[in-house]
XYZ file of N, CA, C and O in Angstrom:
560
model
N -7.038 24.822 -352.797
C -5.919 24.503 -351.923
C -4.901 25.533 -352.005
O -4.494 25.968 -353.048
N -4.404 26.003 -350.864
C -3.352 27.057 -350.856
C -2.133 26.329 -351.265
O -1.827 25.042 -351.100
N -1.034 27.251 -351.587
C 0.386 26.730 -351.630
C 0.740 25.960 -350.567
O 1.482 25.137 -350.569
N 0.529 26.585 -349.341
C 0.889 26.037 -348.118
C 0.478 24.590 -347.880
O 1.154 23.754 -347.662
N -0.886 24.482 -348.206
C -1.369 23.255 -347.988
C -1.084 22.268 -349.048
O -0.822 21.078 -348.704
N -0.656 22.669 -350.210
C -0.077 21.697 -351.189
C 1.215 21.155 -350.766
O 1.464 20.133 -351.180
N 1.953 21.886 -349.976
C 3.342 21.516 -349.613
C 3.291 20.684 -348.478
O 4.308 19.977 -348.264
N 2.364 20.814 -347.571
C 2.359 19.986 -346.373
C 2.100 18.586 -346.565
O 1.395 18.207 -347.568
N 2.625 17.704 -345.697
C 2.292 16.249 -345.729
C 0.867 16.080 -345.282
O 0.500 16.616 -344.120
N 0.019 15.369 -345.995
C -1.372 15.108 -345.570
C -1.233 14.130 -344.330
O -0.361 13.372 -344.175
N -2.210 14.187 -343.517
C -2.430 13.588 -342.166
C -3.581 12.500 -342.363
O -4.617 12.757 -342.971
N -3.302 11.312 -341.872
C -4.434 10.325 -341.805
C -5.270 10.693 -340.739
O -5.098 11.417 -339.859
N -6.509 10.024 -340.806
C -7.484 10.152 -339.847
C -7.029 9.703 -338.298
O -7.368 10.424 -337.360
N -6.200 8.795 -338.329
C -5.590 8.408 -336.997
C -4.738 9.338 -336.407
O -4.695 9.705 -335.271
N -3.732 10.001 -337.381
C -2.893 11.046 -336.918
C -3.687 12.292 -336.388
O -3.440 12.910 -335.322
N -4.744 12.681 -337.046
C -5.544 13.834 -336.673
C -6.315 13.515 -335.244
O -6.503 14.252 -334.511
N -6.771 12.206 -335.151
C -7.387 11.821 -333.984
C -6.418 12.025 -332.729
O -6.763 12.507 -331.701
N -5.161 11.626 -332.864
C -4.113 11.682 -331.890
C -3.846 13.136 -331.612
O -3.644 13.606 -330.498
N -3.818 13.986 -332.558
C -3.440 15.539 -332.454
C -4.614 16.242 -331.775
O -4.386 17.201 -331.170
N -5.878 15.831 -332.105
C -7.090 16.486 -331.515
C -7.682 15.907 -330.349
O -8.351 16.710 -329.689
N -7.347 14.815 -330.116
C -8.049 14.087 -329.056
C -9.378 13.557 -329.248
O -10.008 12.953 -328.380
N -9.808 13.718 -330.475
C -11.066 13.208 -330.998
C -10.928 11.937 -331.424
O -9.839 11.476 -331.817
N -11.721 10.904 -331.217
C -11.751 9.636 -331.808
C -11.999 9.672 -333.318
O -12.441 10.640 -333.820
N -11.636 8.548 -333.880
C -11.771 8.540 -335.380
C -13.376 8.538 -335.557
O -13.740 9.138 -336.576
N -14.087 7.900 -334.837
C -15.503 7.931 -334.989
C -16.008 9.473 -334.925
O -16.960 9.785 -335.638
N -15.545 10.102 -333.906
C -15.945 11.568 -333.645
C -15.598 12.389 -334.951
O -16.326 13.349 -335.477
N -14.373 12.092 -335.499
C -14.035 12.969 -336.680
C -14.944 12.624 -337.892
O -15.392 13.533 -338.636
N -15.285 11.263 -338.097
C -16.293 11.070 -339.230
C -17.611 11.570 -338.915
O -18.254 12.167 -339.796
N -18.050 11.771 -337.649
C -19.239 12.550 -337.272
C -19.140 13.933 -337.545
O -19.999 14.531 -338.137
N -18.136 14.506 -337.230
C -17.865 16.063 -337.552
C -18.007 16.260 -339.099
O -18.630 17.236 -339.467
N -17.410 15.440 -339.823
C -17.470 15.510 -341.286
C -19.005 15.393 -341.741
O -19.478 16.258 -342.547
N -19.526 14.226 -341.321
C -20.985 14.021 -341.635
C -21.845 15.171 -341.297
O -22.738 15.504 -342.083
N -21.644 15.698 -340.165
C -22.512 16.884 -339.582
C -22.207 18.189 -340.336
O -22.810 19.320 -339.851
N -21.206 18.351 -341.127
C -20.794 19.572 -341.685
C -20.209 20.564 -340.696
O -20.300 21.781 -340.835
N -19.467 20.016 -339.726
C -18.668 20.840 -338.739
C -17.358 21.281 -339.164
O -16.727 22.069 -338.437
N -16.870 20.729 -340.307
C -15.673 21.077 -340.830
C -15.804 22.214 -341.763
O -16.716 22.407 -342.346
N -14.665 23.107 -341.856
C -14.746 24.203 -342.748
C -14.701 23.903 -344.336
O -15.422 24.414 -345.103
N -13.956 22.897 -344.629
C -13.725 22.559 -346.051
C -14.034 21.016 -346.108
O -13.972 20.300 -345.043
N -13.995 20.581 -347.201
C -14.157 19.127 -347.600
C -12.825 18.447 -347.222
O -11.770 18.865 -347.371
N -13.040 17.184 -346.594
C -11.824 16.460 -346.309
C -11.413 15.839 -347.619
O -12.059 15.162 -348.358
N -10.134 15.921 -347.789
C -9.482 15.429 -349.088
C -9.469 13.957 -349.057
O -9.529 13.272 -347.936
N -9.497 13.170 -350.064
C -9.353 11.721 -350.025
C -8.264 11.205 -351.081
O -7.937 11.851 -352.101
N -7.684 10.104 -350.600
C -6.712 9.452 -351.631
C -7.452 8.700 -352.758
O -8.803 8.680 -352.734
N -6.805 8.383 -353.718
C -7.522 7.537 -354.848
C -8.218 6.318 -354.098
O -9.162 5.909 -354.707
N -7.732 5.879 -353.026
C -8.202 4.564 -352.430
C -9.397 5.048 -351.515
O -10.066 4.091 -350.952
N -9.795 6.257 -351.396
C -10.931 6.815 -350.536
C -10.553 7.113 -349.115
O -11.427 7.415 -348.281
N -9.216 6.949 -348.858
C -9.013 7.310 -347.438
C -8.913 8.744 -347.119
O -8.347 9.487 -348.104
N -9.314 9.257 -346.020
C -9.321 10.743 -345.676
C -7.896 11.164 -345.506
O -7.018 10.409 -344.824
N -7.543 12.396 -345.913
C -6.250 12.912 -345.801
C -6.665 14.375 -345.306
O -7.269 15.077 -346.056
N -6.075 14.790 -344.184
C -6.451 16.047 -343.578
C -5.090 16.859 -343.806
O -4.049 16.377 -343.974
N -5.337 18.349 -343.625
C -4.140 19.252 -343.678
C -4.107 19.823 -342.316
O -5.027 19.635 -341.476
N -3.058 20.608 -342.093
C -2.876 21.322 -340.797
C -3.987 22.260 -340.539
O -4.381 22.583 -339.349
N -4.479 22.855 -341.553
C -5.725 23.719 -341.267
C -6.828 23.003 -340.697
O -7.497 23.528 -339.782
N -7.033 21.688 -341.064
C -8.195 20.952 -340.618
C -7.866 20.738 -339.139
O -8.787 20.874 -338.368
N -6.673 20.367 -338.770
C -6.299 20.063 -337.404
C -6.608 21.404 -336.531
O -7.221 21.459 -335.372
N -6.025 22.588 -337.087
C -6.317 23.868 -336.258
C -7.791 24.063 -335.955
O -8.169 24.442 -334.940
N -8.571 23.966 -337.074
C -9.954 24.237 -336.952
C -10.621 23.089 -335.922
O -11.483 23.660 -335.128
N -10.195 21.854 -335.992
C -10.746 20.889 -335.073
C -10.309 21.213 -333.573
O -11.131 20.860 -332.576
N -9.190 21.726 -333.489
C -8.793 22.205 -331.955
C -9.616 23.266 -331.570
O -9.982 23.244 -330.348
N -10.007 24.106 -332.323
C -10.965 25.195 -331.981
C -12.316 24.502 -331.558
O -12.946 24.794 -330.656
N -12.754 23.682 -332.482
C -14.084 23.071 -332.287
C -14.111 22.217 -331.028
O -15.098 22.234 -330.229
N -12.973 21.630 -330.520
C -12.781 20.738 -329.235
C -12.960 21.733 -328.187
O -13.790 21.425 -327.231
N -12.389 22.853 -328.251
C -12.473 23.837 -327.080
C -13.959 24.292 -327.029
O -14.529 24.450 -325.925
N -14.561 24.579 -328.212
C -15.880 25.155 -328.107
C -16.866 24.109 -327.585
O -17.757 24.587 -326.833
N -16.795 22.889 -328.003
C -17.607 21.733 -327.366
C -17.340 21.594 -325.976
O -18.297 21.398 -325.261
N -15.986 21.615 -325.623
C -15.783 21.238 -324.231
C -16.276 22.442 -323.213
O -16.558 22.228 -322.127
N -16.494 23.623 -323.768
C -17.000 24.823 -323.147
C -18.433 24.839 -323.108
O -19.111 25.713 -322.649
N -19.119 23.736 -323.848
C -20.595 23.704 -323.740
C -21.198 24.236 -324.975
O -22.451 24.265 -324.961
N -20.592 24.566 -326.126
C -21.189 25.160 -327.192
C -22.122 23.953 -327.836
O -21.579 22.775 -327.977
N -23.352 24.098 -328.070
C -24.119 23.179 -328.592
C -23.868 23.082 -330.070
O -23.270 23.815 -330.799
N -23.955 21.728 -330.565
C -23.630 21.256 -331.940
C -24.255 22.299 -332.999
O -23.576 22.547 -333.862
N -25.525 22.608 -332.615
C -26.214 23.496 -333.709
C -25.432 24.788 -333.823
O -25.378 25.177 -335.046
N -24.877 25.376 -332.824
C -24.212 26.551 -332.897
C -22.840 26.323 -333.504
O -22.343 27.275 -334.320
N -22.158 25.307 -333.236
C -21.024 24.893 -333.845
C -21.008 24.726 -335.324
O -20.276 25.266 -336.159
N -22.160 24.020 -335.644
C -22.495 23.846 -337.136
C -22.711 25.179 -337.796
O -22.300 25.474 -338.868
N -23.336 26.036 -337.193
C -23.835 27.426 -337.792
C -22.408 28.150 -337.874
O -22.203 28.859 -338.897
N -21.637 28.047 -336.801
C -20.242 28.777 -336.838
C -19.442 28.185 -338.123
O -18.833 29.005 -338.911
N -19.365 26.963 -338.249
C -18.636 26.548 -339.404
C -19.225 26.786 -340.718
O -18.495 27.136 -341.666
N -20.499 26.872 -340.756
C -21.181 27.236 -341.953
C -20.770 28.689 -342.242
O -20.560 29.045 -343.526
N -20.913 29.637 -341.326
C -20.415 31.074 -341.514
C -19.111 31.161 -341.954
O -18.640 31.904 -342.934
N -18.123 30.370 -341.464
C -16.767 30.445 -341.813
C -16.599 29.955 -343.242
O -15.734 30.459 -344.086
N -17.305 28.764 -343.665
C -17.104 28.253 -344.920
C -17.670 29.371 -345.947
O -17.135 29.308 -347.105
N -18.647 30.163 -345.729
C -19.080 31.086 -346.579
C -18.180 32.277 -346.971
O -18.383 33.048 -347.745
N -17.142 32.339 -346.141
C -15.984 33.321 -346.194
C -16.418 34.729 -345.688
O -17.392 34.927 -344.870
N -15.610 35.640 -346.217
C -15.834 37.111 -345.780
C -17.295 37.630 -345.934
O -17.883 37.074 -346.758
N -17.562 38.605 -345.077
C -18.890 39.277 -345.198
C -19.812 39.020 -344.107
O -20.817 39.548 -343.911
N -19.628 37.912 -343.295
C -20.492 37.541 -342.204
C -19.763 37.572 -340.687
O -20.323 36.936 -339.759
N -18.671 38.336 -340.817
C -17.907 38.326 -339.429
C -18.693 38.839 -338.335
O -18.633 38.342 -337.125
N -19.791 39.714 -338.534
C -20.532 40.327 -337.489
C -21.421 39.207 -336.875
O -21.565 38.960 -335.625
N -21.953 38.269 -337.760
C -22.787 37.100 -337.277
C -21.935 36.066 -336.444
O -22.323 35.436 -335.420
N -20.624 35.938 -336.987
C -19.733 35.002 -336.212
C -19.308 35.544 -334.778
O -19.435 34.806 -333.812
N -19.112 36.885 -334.859
C -18.921 37.644 -333.579
C -20.137 37.429 -332.611
O -19.879 37.186 -331.305
N -21.257 37.592 -333.096
C -22.392 37.453 -332.275
C -22.579 36.024 -331.567
O -22.915 35.841 -330.454
N -22.262 35.143 -332.601
C -22.488 33.727 -332.018
C -21.401 33.328 -330.956
O -21.798 32.715 -329.830
N -20.048 33.725 -331.294
C -19.067 33.608 -330.304
C -19.272 34.200 -328.983
O -18.964 33.822 -327.923
N -19.730 35.718 -329.082
C -20.010 36.454 -327.793
C -21.094 35.846 -327.022
O -20.967 35.794 -325.787
N -22.066 35.390 -327.700
C -23.184 34.783 -326.836
C -22.620 33.456 -326.201
O -23.066 33.209 -325.042
N -21.768 32.627 -326.812
C -21.263 31.581 -326.134
C -20.363 31.979 -325.039
O -20.388 31.423 -323.931
N -19.552 32.943 -325.143
C -18.657 33.515 -324.080
C -19.330 33.999 -322.860
O -19.181 33.808 -321.831
N -20.520 34.513 -323.196
C -21.411 35.041 -322.026
C -21.966 33.907 -321.170
O -22.021 33.856 -320.004
N -22.505 32.828 -321.973
C -22.847 31.587 -321.377
C -21.731 30.967 -320.566
O -21.841 30.440 -319.337
N -20.543 30.868 -321.021
C -19.347 30.398 -320.351
C -18.980 31.263 -319.091
O -18.783 30.567 -318.143
N -19.116 32.486 -319.244
C -18.906 33.332 -318.093
C -19.890 33.092 -317.044
O -19.389 33.007 -315.860
N -21.249 32.924 -317.299
C -22.135 32.682 -316.265
C -21.874 31.332 -315.629
O -22.007 31.243 -314.467
N -21.284 30.250 -316.477
C -20.984 28.933 -315.886
C -19.826 29.046 -314.980
O -19.787 28.407 -313.761
N -18.882 29.838 -315.279
C -17.724 30.154 -314.490
C -18.160 30.740 -313.174
O -17.667 30.322 -312.000
N -19.030 31.685 -313.182
C -19.405 32.373 -312.030
C -20.139 31.425 -311.089
O -20.014 31.358 -309.879
N -21.119 30.549 -311.616
C -21.755 29.690 -310.897
C -20.757 28.633 -310.217
O -20.934 28.234 -308.996
N -19.895 28.171 -311.044
C -18.953 27.232 -310.490
C -18.121 27.758 -309.374
O -17.744 27.164 -308.403
N -17.829 29.139 -309.409
C -16.884 29.833 -308.472
C -17.736 29.920 -307.211
O -17.295 29.671 -306.049
N -19.087 30.096 -307.303
C -19.799 30.097 -306.126
C -20.000 28.823 -305.520
O -19.951 28.583 -304.336
N -20.050 27.776 -306.274
C -20.188 26.320 -305.840
C -18.812 26.158 -305.090
O -18.788 25.483 -303.952
N -17.834 26.478 -305.691
C -16.250 26.166 -305.047
C -16.311 26.819 -303.747
O -15.654 26.325 -302.743
N -16.810 28.119 -303.626
C -16.760 28.825 -302.414
C -17.463 28.127 -301.387
O -17.019 27.970 -300.079
N -18.682 27.588 -301.561
C -19.455 26.739 -300.643
C -18.771 25.639 -300.133
O -18.633 25.221 -298.960
N -18.119 24.872 -301.163
C -17.385 23.652 -300.960
C -16.188 23.925 -299.987
O -15.835 23.307 -299.080
N -15.369 25.020 -300.405
C -14.188 25.441 -299.575
C -14.616 25.809 -298.171
O -13.953 25.352 -297.239
N -15.782 26.417 -298.048
C -16.260 26.747 -296.633
C -16.535 25.477 -295.846
O -16.228 25.224 -294.710
N -17.282 24.469 -296.555
C -17.620 23.265 -295.759
C -16.467 22.484 -295.505
O -16.273 21.742 -294.473
N -15.239 22.324 -296.307
C -14.254 21.756 -296.016
C -13.565 22.357 -294.847
O -12.968 21.574 -293.929
N -13.480 23.612 -294.739
C -12.965 24.341 -293.594
C -13.621 23.964 -292.244
O -13.004 23.731 -291.254
N -14.982 23.827 -292.442
C -15.756 23.496 -291.220
C -15.371 22.013 -290.744
O -15.099 21.942 -289.621
N -15.400 21.119 -291.609
C -14.942 19.767 -291.266
C -13.575 19.733 -290.745
O -13.283 19.018 -289.819
N -12.611 20.334 -291.396
C -11.314 20.282 -290.960
C -11.065 20.856 -289.564
O -10.295 20.342 -288.784
N -11.804 22.041 -289.380
C -11.751 22.500 -288.049
C -12.210 21.603 -286.964
O -11.558 21.451 -285.941
N -13.329 21.029 -287.247
C -13.931 20.118 -286.258
C -13.033 18.839 -286.045
O -12.932 18.533 -284.867
N -12.611 18.405 -287.173
C -11.698 17.176 -286.928
C -10.389 17.490 -286.170
O -9.977 16.690 -285.296
N -9.861 18.691 -286.430
C -8.524 19.149 -285.750
C -8.869 19.360 -284.190
O -8.082 19.092 -283.452
N -10.226 19.722 -283.869
C -10.368 19.822 -282.413
C -10.879 18.705 -281.898
O -11.241 18.659 -280.607
N -11.055 17.522 -282.651
C -11.672 16.340 -282.143
C -13.116 16.451 -281.818
O -13.685 15.610 -281.125
N -13.836 17.232 -282.579
C -15.253 17.511 -282.325
C -16.111 17.112 -283.661
O -16.978 17.829 -283.850
N -15.775 16.145 -284.391
C -16.211 15.742 -285.571
C -17.650 15.023 -285.367
O -18.475 15.017 -286.397
N -17.911 14.468 -284.380
C -19.025 13.590 -284.210
C -20.211 14.498 -284.154
O -20.276 15.667 -283.594
N -21.219 14.105 -284.853
C -22.428 14.713 -284.922
C -22.473 15.774 -286.000
O -23.579 16.390 -286.285
N -21.473 15.997 -286.897
C -21.533 16.831 -287.995
C -22.373 16.293 -289.064
O -22.128 15.235 -289.621
N -23.530 16.969 -289.303
C -24.461 16.521 -290.311
C -24.962 15.069 -290.014
O -24.923 14.281 -290.927
N -25.098 14.658 -288.861
C -25.426 13.364 -288.499
C -27.044 13.181 -288.441
O -27.685 13.742 -287.605
N -27.513 12.497 -289.465
C -29.032 12.291 -289.500
C -29.615 11.582 -288.451
O -30.774 11.530 -288.140
N -28.807 10.824 -287.708
C -29.184 10.035 -286.815
C -29.154 10.713 -285.380
O -29.791 10.086 -284.249
N -28.644 11.869 -285.142
C -28.522 12.630 -283.901
C -29.688 13.224 -283.561
O -30.603 13.594 -284.298
């Protein structure tokens, strides 16, 4: 534990859930699956106590998961970070591969949005002219 972590007020699992948007159940899952960088501290009564570093890490995890990173990749990334210096190239490769997947998804979504925008324009134009009947009418 660093000096900074020692001085900060520990956070309960509920507080961390609120700050990260993860459920208490999801936080327990992340811990069980080894998705956290360090061990979660516990009170003498066994209650989880998190530090700000844990919250910062979890916020990164949330973004990686929302962007579609598979759990296996997130687990590998956490494992690499846990092992400390010396594997930065592997971390970069993992993140760069994910970025490329996200870029491809964005491109595909932009193409979809373009088709939808075109179709909205077609319908809006026909409705404005009062010529909407028969647009994609399977009974016509």
